[in-house]
Structure formats: C-alpha cells, structure tokens
Coordinates of N, CA, C and O in Angstrom, one line a residue:
X1 N 80.7 67.9 10.3 CA 81.6 66.5 9.9 C 81.1 65.4 10.1 O 80.2 65.1 11.0
X2 N 80.7 64.8 9.2 CA 79.9 63.4 9.0 C 80.5 62.3 9.6 O 81.5 62.1 9.4
X3 N 79.9 61.7 10.5 CA 80.1 60.3 11.3 C 79.0 59.4 11.1 O 78.0 59.6 10.8
X4 N 79.4 58.1 11.0 CA 78.2 57.0 10.8 C 77.6 56.7 12.0 O 78.3 56.8 13.0
X5 N 76.7 56.0 11.7 CA 75.8 56.0 13.0 C 76.4 54.9 14.0 O 76.2 55.2 15.3
X6 N 77.2 54.0 13.6 CA 77.9 53.1 14.2 C 78.9 53.6 15.2 O 79.1 53.4 16.3
X7 N 79.6 54.8 14.7 CA 80.8 55.4 15.1 C 80.0 56.0 16.5 O 80.6 56.3 17.6
X8 N 78.9 56.9 16.1 CA 78.4 57.6 17.1 C 77.8 56.6 18.1 O 77.7 57.1 19.2
X9 N 77.2 55.6 17.6 CA 76.6 54.7 18.9 C 77.9 54.2 19.7 O 77.8 54.1 21.1
X10 N 78.7 53.6 18.9 CA 79.8 52.8 20.0 C 81.1 53.3 20.0 O 81.9 53.0 21.2
X11 N 81.5 54.8 19.6 CA 82.5 55.2 20.1 C 83.6 54.6 18.7 O 83.6 53.8 18.1
X12 N 84.7 55.5 18.7 CA 85.6 55.2 17.7 C 86.3 56.4 17.5 O 86.9 57.2 18.1
X13 N 87.0 56.4 16.2 CA 88.2 57.5 15.9 C 87.8 58.1 14.2 O 87.1 57.0 13.6
X14 N 87.8 59.2 13.9 CA 87.6 59.8 12.7 C 89.0 60.7 12.3 O 89.5 61.0 13.1
X15 N 89.4 60.4 10.8 CA 90.3 61.4 10.3 C 89.7 62.7 9.8 O 88.5 62.7 9.5
X16 N 90.2 64.0 10.4 CA 89.8 65.2 9.8 C 90.8 65.9 9.5 O 92.3 65.8 9.3
X17 N 90.9 66.6 8.2 CA 91.5 67.1 7.2 C 91.3 68.4 7.4 O 90.5 69.1 6.9
X18 N 92.2 69.1 7.7 CA 92.6 70.6 7.9 C 92.8 71.4 6.8 O 93.5 70.8 5.8
X19 N 92.3 72.6 6.7 CA 92.7 73.7 5.6 C 94.3 73.7 5.5 O 94.8 73.6 4.0
X20 N 95.0 73.3 6.1 CA 96.2 73.7 5.6 C 97.2 72.1 5.5 O 98.1 72.2 5.1
X21 N 96.1 71.4 5.0 CA 96.7 70.2 4.6 C 97.0 68.8 5.9 O 97.3 67.9 5.5
X22 N 96.9 69.3 7.2 CA 97.1 68.8 8.3 C 96.2 67.9 8.4 O 95.1 67.9 8.2
X23 N 96.5 66.6 8.9 CA 95.4 65.6 9.3 C 95.3 65.1 10.9 O 96.6 64.9 11.1
X24 N 94.1 65.2 11.4 CA 94.1 64.7 12.7 C 93.2 63.6 13.0 O 92.2 63.7 12.4
X25 N 93.3 62.8 13.9 CA 92.7 61.7 14.5 C 92.0 61.9 15.4 O 92.7 62.5 16.4
X26 N 90.5 62.0 15.8 CA 89.7 62.4 16.8 C 89.1 61.2 17.2 O 88.8 60.1 16.8
X27 N 88.7 61.1 18.6 CA 88.4 60.0 19.2 C 87.0 60.7 19.3 O 86.6 61.8 20.0
X28 N 86.1 59.7 18.7 CA 84.4 59.9 19.1 C 83.9 59.2 20.6 O 84.3 58.2 20.4
X29 N 83.2 59.6 21.1 CA 82.7 59.1 22.4 C 81.5 58.3 22.0 O 80.6 58.8 21.4
X30 N 81.3 57.2 23.1 CA 80.1 56.2 22.6 C 78.8 57.2 22.9 O 79.1 58.0 24.0
X31 N 77.9 57.3 22.1 CA 76.8 57.6 22.4 C 76.6 59.3 21.8 O 75.5 59.9 22.6
X32 N 77.8 59.8 20.9 CA 77.7 60.7 20.5 C 76.5 61.1 19.8 O 75.9 60.7 19.1
X33 N 75.7 62.3 20.4 CA 74.6 63.0 19.6 C 74.8 63.6 18.2 O 75.5 64.5 18.3
X34 N 73.5 63.5 17.6 CA 73.9 64.4 16.2 C 73.9 65.7 16.7 O 73.3 66.3 17.7
X35 N 74.7 66.9 16.3 CA 75.0 68.2 16.5 C 76.1 68.4 17.5 O 76.0 69.5 17.8
X36 N 76.5 67.2 18.2 CA 77.7 67.3 19.2 C 78.7 68.2 18.6 O 79.2 68.2 17.3
X37 N 79.3 69.4 19.3 CA 80.4 70.1 18.8 C 81.5 69.9 19.6 O 81.6 69.7 20.8
X38 N 82.5 69.7 18.7 CA 84.1 69.5 19.3 C 85.1 70.9 19.0 O 85.0 70.9 17.9
X39 N 85.7 71.5 20.2 CA 86.4 72.3 19.7 C 87.9 71.7 19.4 O 88.5 71.1 20.5
X40 N 88.7 72.4 18.8 CA 90.0 72.1 18.3 C 90.8 73.0 18.4 O 91.0 74.1 17.6
X41 N 91.5 73.3 19.8 CA 92.0 74.6 20.1 C 93.2 74.8 19.3 O 94.0 73.9 18.9
X42 N 93.5 76.2 18.7 CA 94.5 76.7 18.0 C 94.8 75.9 16.4 O 95.6 75.9 15.8
X43 N 93.2 75.2 15.9 CA 93.6 74.5 14.5 C 93.2 75.1 13.5 O 92.9 74.8 12.4
X44 N 92.4 76.2 14.0 CA 91.6 77.1 12.6 C 92.5 77.9 12.0 O 93.8 78.1 12.4
X45 N 92.0 78.9 11.2 CA 93.1 79.8 10.6 C 93.4 80.9 11.4 O 92.8 81.4 12.4
X46 N 94.8 81.0 11.2 CA 95.5 82.1 12.3 C 95.7 81.7 13.6 O 95.7 82.6 14.8
X47 N 95.4 80.3 13.9 CA 95.7 79.7 15.2 C 94.5 80.0 16.3 O 94.6 80.0 17.3
X48 N 93.3 80.0 15.5 CA 91.9 80.3 16.2 C 91.7 78.9 16.5 O 92.1 77.9 15.9
X49 N 90.7 78.7 17.2 CA 90.0 77.6 17.7 C 88.9 77.2 16.6 O 88.4 77.8 15.6
X50 N 88.8 75.8 16.1 CA 88.2 75.3 14.8 C 87.2 74.4 15.8 O 87.6 73.5 16.5
X51 N 86.1 74.8 15.3 CA 84.7 74.1 16.2 C 84.0 73.1 14.8 O 84.0 73.6 13.6
X52 N 84.1 71.9 15.4 CA 83.6 70.7 14.3 C 82.1 70.3 14.9 O 81.9 70.1 16.4
X53 N 81.1 70.4 14.2 CA 79.7 69.9 14.4 C 79.6 68.5 13.7 O 79.6 68.4 12.8
X54 N 79.3 67.2 14.6 CA 79.3 66.1 14.4 C 77.5 65.8 13.6 O 76.6 66.3 14.3
X55 N 77.6 65.5 12.2 CA 76.4 65.1 11.6 C 76.3 63.7 11.5 O 77.2 62.6 10.7
X56 N 75.5 63.0 12.3 CA 75.6 61.4 12.2 C 74.6 60.8 10.7 O 73.2 61.3 10.8
X57 N 75.4 60.4 10.2 CA 74.5 59.7 8.8 C 73.8 58.2 9.3 O 74.5 57.5 9.5
X58 N 72.6 58.3 8.7 CA 72.0 57.4 9.0 C 72.1 56.3 7.4 O 72.3 56.8 6.3
X59 N 72.4 54.6 7.8 CA 72.7 53.9 6.7 C 70.9 54.0 5.7 O 70.1 54.3 6.3
X60 N 71.3 54.2 4.5 CA 70.1 54.2 3.5 C 69.6 53.1 3.3 O 68.3 52.9 3.2
X61 N 70.3 51.8 3.5 CA 69.5 50.8 3.5 C 69.8 49.6 4.6 O 71.4 49.8 5.0
X62 N 69.3 48.8 5.2 CA 69.6 48.1 6.1 C 69.4 46.5 5.9 O 68.2 46.3 5.1
X63 N 70.2 45.3 6.3 CA 70.2 44.4 5.9 C 69.0 43.6 6.5 O 68.4 44.4 7.6
X64 N 68.1 42.5 6.5 CA 67.2 42.0 7.4 C 67.7 41.6 8.6 O 67.1 42.1 9.8
X65 N 69.0 41.2 9.0 CA 69.6 40.9 10.1 C 70.1 42.2 11.0 O 69.7 42.4 12.2
X66 N 70.3 43.3 10.2 CA 70.5 44.7 10.8 C 69.0 45.2 11.5 O 69.4 45.8 12.6
X67 N 68.2 45.0 10.4 CA 67.0 45.3 11.2 C 66.3 44.9 12.3 O 65.7 45.3 13.1
X68 N 66.6 43.2 12.2 CA 66.2 42.5 13.7 C 67.0 43.1 14.8 O 66.3 43.0 15.7
X69 N 68.1 43.0 14.7 CA 69.0 43.6 15.8 C 68.6 44.7 16.2 O 68.5 45.2 17.6
X70 N 68.6 45.8 15.6 CA 67.8 47.2 15.9 C 66.4 46.9 16.3 O 66.4 47.6 17.6
X71 N 66.0 46.2 16.2 CA 64.4 46.0 16.6 C 64.4 45.2 18.3 O 63.9 45.4 19.2
X72 N 65.6 44.2 18.2 CA 65.8 43.7 19.8 C 66.4 44.8 20.6 O 65.9 44.8 21.7
X73 N 67.2 45.6 20.0 CA 67.6 47.0 20.6 C 66.6 47.7 21.2 O 66.5 48.2 22.3
X74 N 65.5 48.2 20.3 CA 64.6 49.0 20.6 C 63.8 48.7 21.8 O 63.5 48.7 22.5
X75 N 63.3 46.7 22.0 CA 62.5 46.3 23.0 C 63.4 46.2 24.1 O 62.9 46.5 25.3
X76 N 64.5 46.1 23.9 CA 65.3 46.2 25.4 C 65.4 47.5 25.7 O 66.0 47.6 27.1
X77 N 65.9 48.6 25.2 CA 66.0 50.2 25.6 C 64.7 50.3 26.3 O 64.8 51.4 27.4

C-alpha cells in the first residue's frame, strides 16, 4: 500500500479499500519505515488475516522551500 513521505514521517490516516468493497481507515504511526507490515485480522478472503506492506512514495519534485527545510532537518539530525 502506497503512503506519502509526509504521512510516513509525521503519522496520519489512510483509507484502505478491501476486495469486498468495504473501506477501512488506518492510523499510520509517525516514523513509519518503508516495508512496514500491518496485519488486519479477519479482513482477508474468507476471514483470513490481510497483511499490508507500506510503500513510502517520495515526491518527484520539491520546491526550493521544501529543499531548504529538508537540508535544515538533515543538519539537525
């Protein structure tokens, strides 16, 4: 499941559409790493567990302000 960089870093919520048409709102923890797996108990086919893997999508382009903020974070980290 794709999540954006900002949600991965800061935390937030994402909507997940299940195969049966049901939609779930999931909370994403701040600092979520690419490849993090989440188990949704009983939400897979025939009541099995569904495992989601977070794929963190990086922005293709950044504004100069965004670049500067990231440089500041890099130096502070």
